[in-house]
PDB file of C-alpha atoms in Angstrom:
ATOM      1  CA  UNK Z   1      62.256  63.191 -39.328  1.00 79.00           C
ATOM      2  CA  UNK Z   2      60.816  64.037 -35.946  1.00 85.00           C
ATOM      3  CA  UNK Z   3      57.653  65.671 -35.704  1.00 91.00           C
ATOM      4  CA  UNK Z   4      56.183  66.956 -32.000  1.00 96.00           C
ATOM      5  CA  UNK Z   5      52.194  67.582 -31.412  1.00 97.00           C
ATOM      6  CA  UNK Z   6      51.641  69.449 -28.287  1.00 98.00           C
ATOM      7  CA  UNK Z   7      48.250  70.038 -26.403  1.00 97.00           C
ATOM      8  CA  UNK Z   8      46.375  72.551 -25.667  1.00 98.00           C
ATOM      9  CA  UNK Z   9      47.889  75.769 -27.606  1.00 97.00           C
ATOM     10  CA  UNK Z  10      46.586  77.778 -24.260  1.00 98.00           C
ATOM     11  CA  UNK Z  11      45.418  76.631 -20.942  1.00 98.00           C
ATOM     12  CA  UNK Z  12      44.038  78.530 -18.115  1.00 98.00           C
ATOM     13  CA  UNK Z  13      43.545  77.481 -14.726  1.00 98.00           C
ATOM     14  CA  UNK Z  14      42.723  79.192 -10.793  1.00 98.00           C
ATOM     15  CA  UNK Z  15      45.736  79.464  -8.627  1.00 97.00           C
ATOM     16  CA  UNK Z  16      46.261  76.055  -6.733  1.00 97.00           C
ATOM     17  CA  UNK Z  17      44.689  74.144  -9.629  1.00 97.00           C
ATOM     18  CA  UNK Z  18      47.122  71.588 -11.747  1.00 98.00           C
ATOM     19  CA  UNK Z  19      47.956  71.557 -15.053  1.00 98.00           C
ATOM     20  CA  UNK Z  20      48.592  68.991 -17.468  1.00 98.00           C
ATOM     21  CA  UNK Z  21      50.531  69.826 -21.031  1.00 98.00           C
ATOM     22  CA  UNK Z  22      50.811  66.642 -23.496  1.00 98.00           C
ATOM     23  CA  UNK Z  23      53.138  65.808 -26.084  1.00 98.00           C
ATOM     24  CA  UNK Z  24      53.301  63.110 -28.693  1.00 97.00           C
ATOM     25  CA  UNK Z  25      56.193  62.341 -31.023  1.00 96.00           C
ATOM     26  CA  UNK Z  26      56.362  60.289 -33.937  1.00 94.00           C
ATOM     27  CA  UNK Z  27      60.453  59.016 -34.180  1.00 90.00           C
ATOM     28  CA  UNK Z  28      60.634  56.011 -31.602  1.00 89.00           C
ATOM     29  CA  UNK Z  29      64.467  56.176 -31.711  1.00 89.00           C
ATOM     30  CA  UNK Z  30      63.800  59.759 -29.706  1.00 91.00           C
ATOM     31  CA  UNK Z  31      65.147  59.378 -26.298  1.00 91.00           C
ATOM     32  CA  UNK Z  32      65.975  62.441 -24.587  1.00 92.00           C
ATOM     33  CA  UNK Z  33      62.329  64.721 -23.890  1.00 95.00           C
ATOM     34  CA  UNK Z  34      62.433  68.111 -21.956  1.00 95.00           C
ATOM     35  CA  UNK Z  35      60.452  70.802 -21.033  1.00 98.00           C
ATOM     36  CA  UNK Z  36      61.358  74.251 -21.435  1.00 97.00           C
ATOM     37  CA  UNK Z  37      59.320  77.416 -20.209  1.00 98.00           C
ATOM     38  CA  UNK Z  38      59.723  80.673 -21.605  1.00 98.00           C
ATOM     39  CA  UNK Z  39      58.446  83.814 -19.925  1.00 97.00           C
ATOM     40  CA  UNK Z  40      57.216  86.907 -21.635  1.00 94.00           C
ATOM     41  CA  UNK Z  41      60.259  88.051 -23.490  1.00 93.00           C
ATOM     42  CA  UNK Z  42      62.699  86.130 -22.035  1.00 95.00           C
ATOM     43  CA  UNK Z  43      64.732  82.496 -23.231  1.00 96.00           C
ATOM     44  CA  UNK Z  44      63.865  79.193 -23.072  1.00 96.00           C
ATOM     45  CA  UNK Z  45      64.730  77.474 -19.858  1.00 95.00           C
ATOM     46  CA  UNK Z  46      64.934  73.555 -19.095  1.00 95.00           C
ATOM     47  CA  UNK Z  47      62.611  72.801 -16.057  1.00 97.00           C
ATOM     48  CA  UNK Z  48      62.726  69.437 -15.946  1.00 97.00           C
ATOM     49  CA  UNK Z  49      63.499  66.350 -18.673  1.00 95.00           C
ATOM     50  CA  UNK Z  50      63.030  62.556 -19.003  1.00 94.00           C
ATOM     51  CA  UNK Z  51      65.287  60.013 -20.861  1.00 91.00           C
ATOM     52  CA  UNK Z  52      63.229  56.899 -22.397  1.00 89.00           C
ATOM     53  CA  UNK Z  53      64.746  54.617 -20.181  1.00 88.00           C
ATOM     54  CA  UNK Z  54      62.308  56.118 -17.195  1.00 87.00           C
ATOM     55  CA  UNK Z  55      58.382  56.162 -16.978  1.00 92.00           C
ATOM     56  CA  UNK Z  56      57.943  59.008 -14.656  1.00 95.00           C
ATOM     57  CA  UNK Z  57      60.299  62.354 -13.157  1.00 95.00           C
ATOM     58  CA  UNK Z  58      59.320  64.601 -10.627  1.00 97.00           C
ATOM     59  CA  UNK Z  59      60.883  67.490  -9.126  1.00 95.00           C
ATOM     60  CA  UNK Z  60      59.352  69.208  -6.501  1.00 96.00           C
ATOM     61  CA  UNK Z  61      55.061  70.661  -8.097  1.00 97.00           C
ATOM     62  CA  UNK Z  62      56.235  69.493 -11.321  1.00 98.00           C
ATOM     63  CA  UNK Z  63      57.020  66.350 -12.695  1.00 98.00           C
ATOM     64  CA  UNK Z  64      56.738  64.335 -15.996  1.00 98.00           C
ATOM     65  CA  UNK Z  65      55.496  60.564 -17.212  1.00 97.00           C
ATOM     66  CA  UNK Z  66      56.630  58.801 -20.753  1.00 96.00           C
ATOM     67  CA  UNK Z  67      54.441  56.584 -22.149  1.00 95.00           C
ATOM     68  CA  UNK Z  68      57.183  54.857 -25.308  1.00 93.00           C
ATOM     69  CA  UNK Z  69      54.612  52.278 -26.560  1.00 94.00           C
ATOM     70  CA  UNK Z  70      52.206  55.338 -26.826  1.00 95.00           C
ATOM     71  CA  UNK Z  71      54.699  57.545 -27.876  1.00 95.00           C
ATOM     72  CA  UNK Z  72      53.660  60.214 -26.112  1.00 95.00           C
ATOM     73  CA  UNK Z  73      55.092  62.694 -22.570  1.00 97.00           C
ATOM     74  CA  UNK Z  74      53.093  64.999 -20.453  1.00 98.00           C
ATOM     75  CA  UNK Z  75      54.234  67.711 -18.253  1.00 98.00           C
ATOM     76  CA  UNK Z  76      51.801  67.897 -14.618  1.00 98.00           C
ATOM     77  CA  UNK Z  77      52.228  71.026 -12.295  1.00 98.00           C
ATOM     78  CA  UNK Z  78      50.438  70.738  -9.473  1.00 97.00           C
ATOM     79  CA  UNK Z  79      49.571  73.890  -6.969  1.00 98.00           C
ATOM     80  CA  UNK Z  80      50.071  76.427  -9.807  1.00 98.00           C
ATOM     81  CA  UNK Z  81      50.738  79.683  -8.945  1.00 97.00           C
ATOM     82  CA  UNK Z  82      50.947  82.885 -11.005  1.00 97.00           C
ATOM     83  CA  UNK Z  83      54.790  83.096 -11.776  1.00 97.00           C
ATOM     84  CA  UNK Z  84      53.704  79.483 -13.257  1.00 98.00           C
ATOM     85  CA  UNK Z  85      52.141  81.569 -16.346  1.00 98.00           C
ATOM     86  CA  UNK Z  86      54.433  81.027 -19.255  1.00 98.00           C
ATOM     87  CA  UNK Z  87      54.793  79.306 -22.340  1.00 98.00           C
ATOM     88  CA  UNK Z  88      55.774  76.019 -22.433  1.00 98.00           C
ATOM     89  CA  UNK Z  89      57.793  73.577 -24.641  1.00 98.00           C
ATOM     90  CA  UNK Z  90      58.284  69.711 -25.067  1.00 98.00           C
ATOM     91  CA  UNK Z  91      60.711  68.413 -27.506  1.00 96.00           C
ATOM     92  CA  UNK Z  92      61.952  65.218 -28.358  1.00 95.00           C
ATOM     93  CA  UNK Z  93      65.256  64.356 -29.877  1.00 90.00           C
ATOM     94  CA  UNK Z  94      68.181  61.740 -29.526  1.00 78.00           C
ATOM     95  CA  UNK Z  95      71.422  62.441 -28.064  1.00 66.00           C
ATOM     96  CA  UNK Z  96      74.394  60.480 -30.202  1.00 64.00           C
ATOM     97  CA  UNK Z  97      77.021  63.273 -28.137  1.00 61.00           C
ATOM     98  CA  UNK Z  98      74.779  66.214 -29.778  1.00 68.00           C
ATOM     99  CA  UNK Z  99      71.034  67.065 -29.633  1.00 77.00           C
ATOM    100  CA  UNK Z 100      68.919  68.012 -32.182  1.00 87.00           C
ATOM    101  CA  UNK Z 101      66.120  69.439 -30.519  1.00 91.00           C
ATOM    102  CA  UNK Z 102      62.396  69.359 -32.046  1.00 93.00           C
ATOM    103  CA  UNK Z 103      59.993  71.020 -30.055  1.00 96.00           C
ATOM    104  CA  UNK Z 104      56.073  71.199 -30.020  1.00 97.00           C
ATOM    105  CA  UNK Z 105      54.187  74.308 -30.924  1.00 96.00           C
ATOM    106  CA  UNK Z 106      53.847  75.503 -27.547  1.00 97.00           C
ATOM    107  CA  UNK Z 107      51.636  75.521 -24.672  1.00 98.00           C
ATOM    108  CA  UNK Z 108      50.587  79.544 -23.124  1.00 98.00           C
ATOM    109  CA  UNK Z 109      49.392  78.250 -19.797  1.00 98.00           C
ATOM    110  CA  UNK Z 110      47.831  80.966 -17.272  1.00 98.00           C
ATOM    111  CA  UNK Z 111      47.096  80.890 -14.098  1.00 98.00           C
ATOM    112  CA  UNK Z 112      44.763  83.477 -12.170  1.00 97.00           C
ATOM    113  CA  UNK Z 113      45.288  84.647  -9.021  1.00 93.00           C
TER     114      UNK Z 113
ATOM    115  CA  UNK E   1      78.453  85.899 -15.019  1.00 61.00           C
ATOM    116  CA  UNK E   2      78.855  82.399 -16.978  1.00 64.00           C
ATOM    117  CA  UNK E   3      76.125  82.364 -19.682  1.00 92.00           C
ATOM    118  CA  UNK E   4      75.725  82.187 -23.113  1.00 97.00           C
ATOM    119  CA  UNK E   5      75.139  86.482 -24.748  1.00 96.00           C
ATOM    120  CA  UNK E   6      74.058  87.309 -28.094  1.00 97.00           C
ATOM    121  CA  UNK E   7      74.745  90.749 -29.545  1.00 96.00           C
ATOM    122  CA  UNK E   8      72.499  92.515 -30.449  1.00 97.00           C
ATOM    123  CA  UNK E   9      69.483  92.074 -28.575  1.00 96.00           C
ATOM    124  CA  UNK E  10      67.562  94.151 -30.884  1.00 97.00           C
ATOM    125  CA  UNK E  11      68.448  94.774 -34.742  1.00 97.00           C
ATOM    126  CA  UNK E  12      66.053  96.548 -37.241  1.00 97.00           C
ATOM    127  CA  UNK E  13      66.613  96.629 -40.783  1.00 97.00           C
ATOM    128  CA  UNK E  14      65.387  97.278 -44.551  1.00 97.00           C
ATOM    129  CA  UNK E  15      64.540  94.668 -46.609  1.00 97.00           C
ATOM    130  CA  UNK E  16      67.775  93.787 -48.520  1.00 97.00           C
ATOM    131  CA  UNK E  17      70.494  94.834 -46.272  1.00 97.00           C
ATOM    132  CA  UNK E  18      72.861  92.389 -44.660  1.00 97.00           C
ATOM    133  CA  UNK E  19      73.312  91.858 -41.012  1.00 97.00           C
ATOM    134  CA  UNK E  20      75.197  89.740 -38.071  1.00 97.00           C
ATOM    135  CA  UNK E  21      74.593  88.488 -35.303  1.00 98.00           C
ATOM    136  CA  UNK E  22      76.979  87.165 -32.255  1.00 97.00           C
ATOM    137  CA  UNK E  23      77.029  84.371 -29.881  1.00 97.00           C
ATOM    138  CA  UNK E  24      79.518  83.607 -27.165  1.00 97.00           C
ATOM    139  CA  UNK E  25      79.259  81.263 -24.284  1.00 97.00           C
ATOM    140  CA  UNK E  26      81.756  80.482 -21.570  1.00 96.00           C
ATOM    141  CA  UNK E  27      80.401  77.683 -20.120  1.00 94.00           C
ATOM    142  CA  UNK E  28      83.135  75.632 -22.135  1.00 93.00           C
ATOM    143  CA  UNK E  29      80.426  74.227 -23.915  1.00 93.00           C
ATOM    144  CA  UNK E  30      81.568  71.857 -27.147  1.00 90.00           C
ATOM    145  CA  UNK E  31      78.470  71.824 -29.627  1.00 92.00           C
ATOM    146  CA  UNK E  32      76.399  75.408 -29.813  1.00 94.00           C
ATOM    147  CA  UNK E  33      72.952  76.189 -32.057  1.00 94.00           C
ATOM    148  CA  UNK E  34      71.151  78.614 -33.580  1.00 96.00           C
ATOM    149  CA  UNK E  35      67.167  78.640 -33.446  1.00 96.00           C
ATOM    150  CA  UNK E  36      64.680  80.455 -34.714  1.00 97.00           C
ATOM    151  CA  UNK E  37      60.881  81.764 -33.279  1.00 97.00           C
ATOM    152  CA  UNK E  38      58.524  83.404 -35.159  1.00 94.00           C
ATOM    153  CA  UNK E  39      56.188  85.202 -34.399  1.00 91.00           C
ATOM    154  CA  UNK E  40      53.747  82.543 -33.814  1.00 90.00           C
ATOM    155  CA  UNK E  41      56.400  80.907 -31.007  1.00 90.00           C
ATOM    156  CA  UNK E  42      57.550  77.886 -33.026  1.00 94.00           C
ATOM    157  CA  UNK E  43      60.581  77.337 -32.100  1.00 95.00           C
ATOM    158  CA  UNK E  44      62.874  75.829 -34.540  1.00 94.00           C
ATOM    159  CA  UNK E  45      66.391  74.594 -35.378  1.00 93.00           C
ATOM    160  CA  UNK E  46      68.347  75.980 -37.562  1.00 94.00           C
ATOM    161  CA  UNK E  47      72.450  74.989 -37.305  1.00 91.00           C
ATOM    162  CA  UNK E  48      74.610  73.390 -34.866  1.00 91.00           C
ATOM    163  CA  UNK E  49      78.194  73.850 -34.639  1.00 90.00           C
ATOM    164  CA  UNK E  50      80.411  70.937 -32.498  1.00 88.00           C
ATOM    165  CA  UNK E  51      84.115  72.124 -32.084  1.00 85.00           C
ATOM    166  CA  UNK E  52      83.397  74.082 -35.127  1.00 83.00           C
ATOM    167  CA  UNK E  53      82.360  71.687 -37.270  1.00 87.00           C
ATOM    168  CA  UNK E  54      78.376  71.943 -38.916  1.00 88.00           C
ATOM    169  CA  UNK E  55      76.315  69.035 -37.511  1.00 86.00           C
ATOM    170  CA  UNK E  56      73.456  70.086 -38.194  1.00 84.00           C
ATOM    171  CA  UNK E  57      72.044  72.063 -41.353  1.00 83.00           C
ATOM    172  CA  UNK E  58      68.555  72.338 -41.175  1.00 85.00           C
ATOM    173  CA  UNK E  59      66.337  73.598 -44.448  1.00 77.00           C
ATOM    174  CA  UNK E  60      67.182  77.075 -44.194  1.00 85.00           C
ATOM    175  CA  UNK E  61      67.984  79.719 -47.131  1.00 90.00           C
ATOM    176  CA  UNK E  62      71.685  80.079 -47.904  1.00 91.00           C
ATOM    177  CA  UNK E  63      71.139  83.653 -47.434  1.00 95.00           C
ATOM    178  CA  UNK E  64      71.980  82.272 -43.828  1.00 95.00           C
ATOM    179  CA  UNK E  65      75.765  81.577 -43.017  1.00 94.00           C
ATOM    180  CA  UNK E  66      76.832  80.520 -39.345  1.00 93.00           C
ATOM    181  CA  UNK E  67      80.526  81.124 -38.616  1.00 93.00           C
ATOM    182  CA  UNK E  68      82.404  79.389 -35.478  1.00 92.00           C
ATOM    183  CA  UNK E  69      85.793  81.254 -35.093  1.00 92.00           C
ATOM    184  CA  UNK E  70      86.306  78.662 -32.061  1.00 92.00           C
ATOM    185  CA  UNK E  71      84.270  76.747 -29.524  1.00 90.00           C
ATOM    186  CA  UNK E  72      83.034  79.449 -27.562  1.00 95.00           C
ATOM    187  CA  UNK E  73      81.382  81.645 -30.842  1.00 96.00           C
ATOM    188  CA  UNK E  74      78.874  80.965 -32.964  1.00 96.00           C
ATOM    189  CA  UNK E  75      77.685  83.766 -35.564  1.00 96.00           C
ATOM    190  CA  UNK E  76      75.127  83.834 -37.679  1.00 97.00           C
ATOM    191  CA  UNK E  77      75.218  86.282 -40.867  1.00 97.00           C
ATOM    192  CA  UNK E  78      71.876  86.990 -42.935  1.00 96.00           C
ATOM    193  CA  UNK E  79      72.203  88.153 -46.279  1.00 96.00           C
ATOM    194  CA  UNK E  80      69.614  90.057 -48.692  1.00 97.00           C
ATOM    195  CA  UNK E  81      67.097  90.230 -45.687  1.00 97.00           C
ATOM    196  CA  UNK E  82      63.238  88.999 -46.043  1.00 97.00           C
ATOM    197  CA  UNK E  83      60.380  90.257 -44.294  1.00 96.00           C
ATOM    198  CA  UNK E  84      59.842  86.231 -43.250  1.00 94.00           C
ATOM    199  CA  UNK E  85      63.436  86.654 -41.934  1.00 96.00           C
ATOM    200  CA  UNK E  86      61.848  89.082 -38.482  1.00 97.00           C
ATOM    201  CA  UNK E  87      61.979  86.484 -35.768  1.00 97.00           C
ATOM    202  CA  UNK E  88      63.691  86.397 -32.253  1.00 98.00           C
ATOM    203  CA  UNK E  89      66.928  84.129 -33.206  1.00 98.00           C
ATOM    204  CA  UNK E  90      68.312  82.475 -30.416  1.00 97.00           C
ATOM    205  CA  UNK E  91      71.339  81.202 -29.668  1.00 97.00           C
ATOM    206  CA  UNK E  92      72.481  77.758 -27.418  1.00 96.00           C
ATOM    207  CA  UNK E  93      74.913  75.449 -26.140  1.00 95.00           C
ATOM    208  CA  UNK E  94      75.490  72.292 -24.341  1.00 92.00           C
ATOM    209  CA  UNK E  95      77.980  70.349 -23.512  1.00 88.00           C
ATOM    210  CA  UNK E  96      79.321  67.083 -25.476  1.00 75.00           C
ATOM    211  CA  UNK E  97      77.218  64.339 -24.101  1.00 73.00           C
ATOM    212  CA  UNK E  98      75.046  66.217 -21.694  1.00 79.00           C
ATOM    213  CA  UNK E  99      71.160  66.687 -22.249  1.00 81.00           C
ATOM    214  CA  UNK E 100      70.890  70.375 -21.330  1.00 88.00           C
ATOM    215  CA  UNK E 101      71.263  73.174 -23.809  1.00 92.00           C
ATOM    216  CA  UNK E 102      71.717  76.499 -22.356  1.00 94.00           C
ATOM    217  CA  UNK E 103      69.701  79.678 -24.301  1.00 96.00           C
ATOM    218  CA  UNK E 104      71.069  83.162 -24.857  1.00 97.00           C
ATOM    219  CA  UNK E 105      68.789  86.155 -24.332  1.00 96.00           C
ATOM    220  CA  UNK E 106      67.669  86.244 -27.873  1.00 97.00           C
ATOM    221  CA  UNK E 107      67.889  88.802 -30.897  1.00 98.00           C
ATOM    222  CA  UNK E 108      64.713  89.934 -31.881  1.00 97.00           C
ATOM    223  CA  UNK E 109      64.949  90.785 -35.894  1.00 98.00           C
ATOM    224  CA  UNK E 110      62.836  93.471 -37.507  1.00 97.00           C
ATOM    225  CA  UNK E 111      62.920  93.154 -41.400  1.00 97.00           C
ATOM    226  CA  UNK E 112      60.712  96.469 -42.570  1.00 96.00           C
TER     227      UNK E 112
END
């Protein structure tokens, strides 16, 4: 089955720096990858996602590149800003008309003001 | 509001007891989940329901039965509770063919 690394476990940057979160996955037939963030007691929400058949997504400070040979997806926010600290997720699964969802371990990023 | 609510939010227990817990969306999602995240923030699958019909069965206990009275509910019933069973369970749904899957709120699950 799937299996999803994700690096680092905690990252803390200065206000206006960027951040970088990576992903790897192991199943090359994945072909749907988002990014959820989860605040401090609160649900996982989508911020932005990639399907295989596109190298690179960006939406506004954030944006995300797939690398399929590699096998691996990173998440860049540039300009962080405090309500940026959160935990974040990649997953990786393939959509046949339902997900199944693996995500990586988690990345607590932080960003001081 | 249109959303996807679980009830309860919080639920603490003794070991050994059995307990539920509710999901409704009215998004008029088809397919809704149930994950699970420890304490550690792993954040793992668990079931999916489509129309009602299991999709997906991950390795869980069979202490752990999801029920889907219709489209828009997804249960999930724990029997003979475990201390491994405190978590936050949460809840999902997305729609037939779409990439997004929509959270719930999340029940946090104290097994003392």
């Amino acid at each position: 089955g799937e299996n999803v690394e994700q690096h680092p476990s905690t990252l803390s940057v200065q206000e206006g720096d960027s951040a970088v979160i990576k992903c790897t996955y192991s199943d090359s037939a994945s072909n749907y990858f988002p990014w959820y963030k989860q605040e401090l007691g609160k649900r996982p929400q989508l911020i932005i996602d990639i399907r295989s058949n596109v190298g690179e997504k960006k939406d506004q400070r954030i944006a995300v590149t797939l690398n399929k040979t590699a096998k691996h997806f990173s998440l860049h926010i540039t300009e962080t800003q405090p309500e940026d600290s959160a935990v974040y997720f990649c997953a990786a699964s393939w959509n046949t008309g339902f997900q199944k969802l693996v995500f990586g371990t988690g990345t607590r990023l932080l960003v001081s003001p | 509001d249109t959303a996807v609510s679980q009830t309860p939010k919080y639920l603490v227990t003794q070991m050994g007891n059995d307990k539920s817990i509710k999901c409704e969306q009215n998004l008029g999602h088809d397919t809704m989940y149930w994950y699970k995240q420890d304490s550690k923030k792993f954040l793992k699958i668990m079931f999916s329901y489509n129309n009602k019909e299991l999709i997906i069965n991950e390795t869980v206990p069979n202490r752990f039965s999801p029920k889907s009275p219709d489209k828009a509910h997804l249960n999930l019933h724990i029997n003979s509770l475990e201390l491994g069973d405190s978590a936050v369970y949460f809840c999902a749904s997305s729609q037939a063919n779409k990439d997004e899957q929509f959270f719930g709120p999340g029940t946090r699950l104290t097994v003392l």
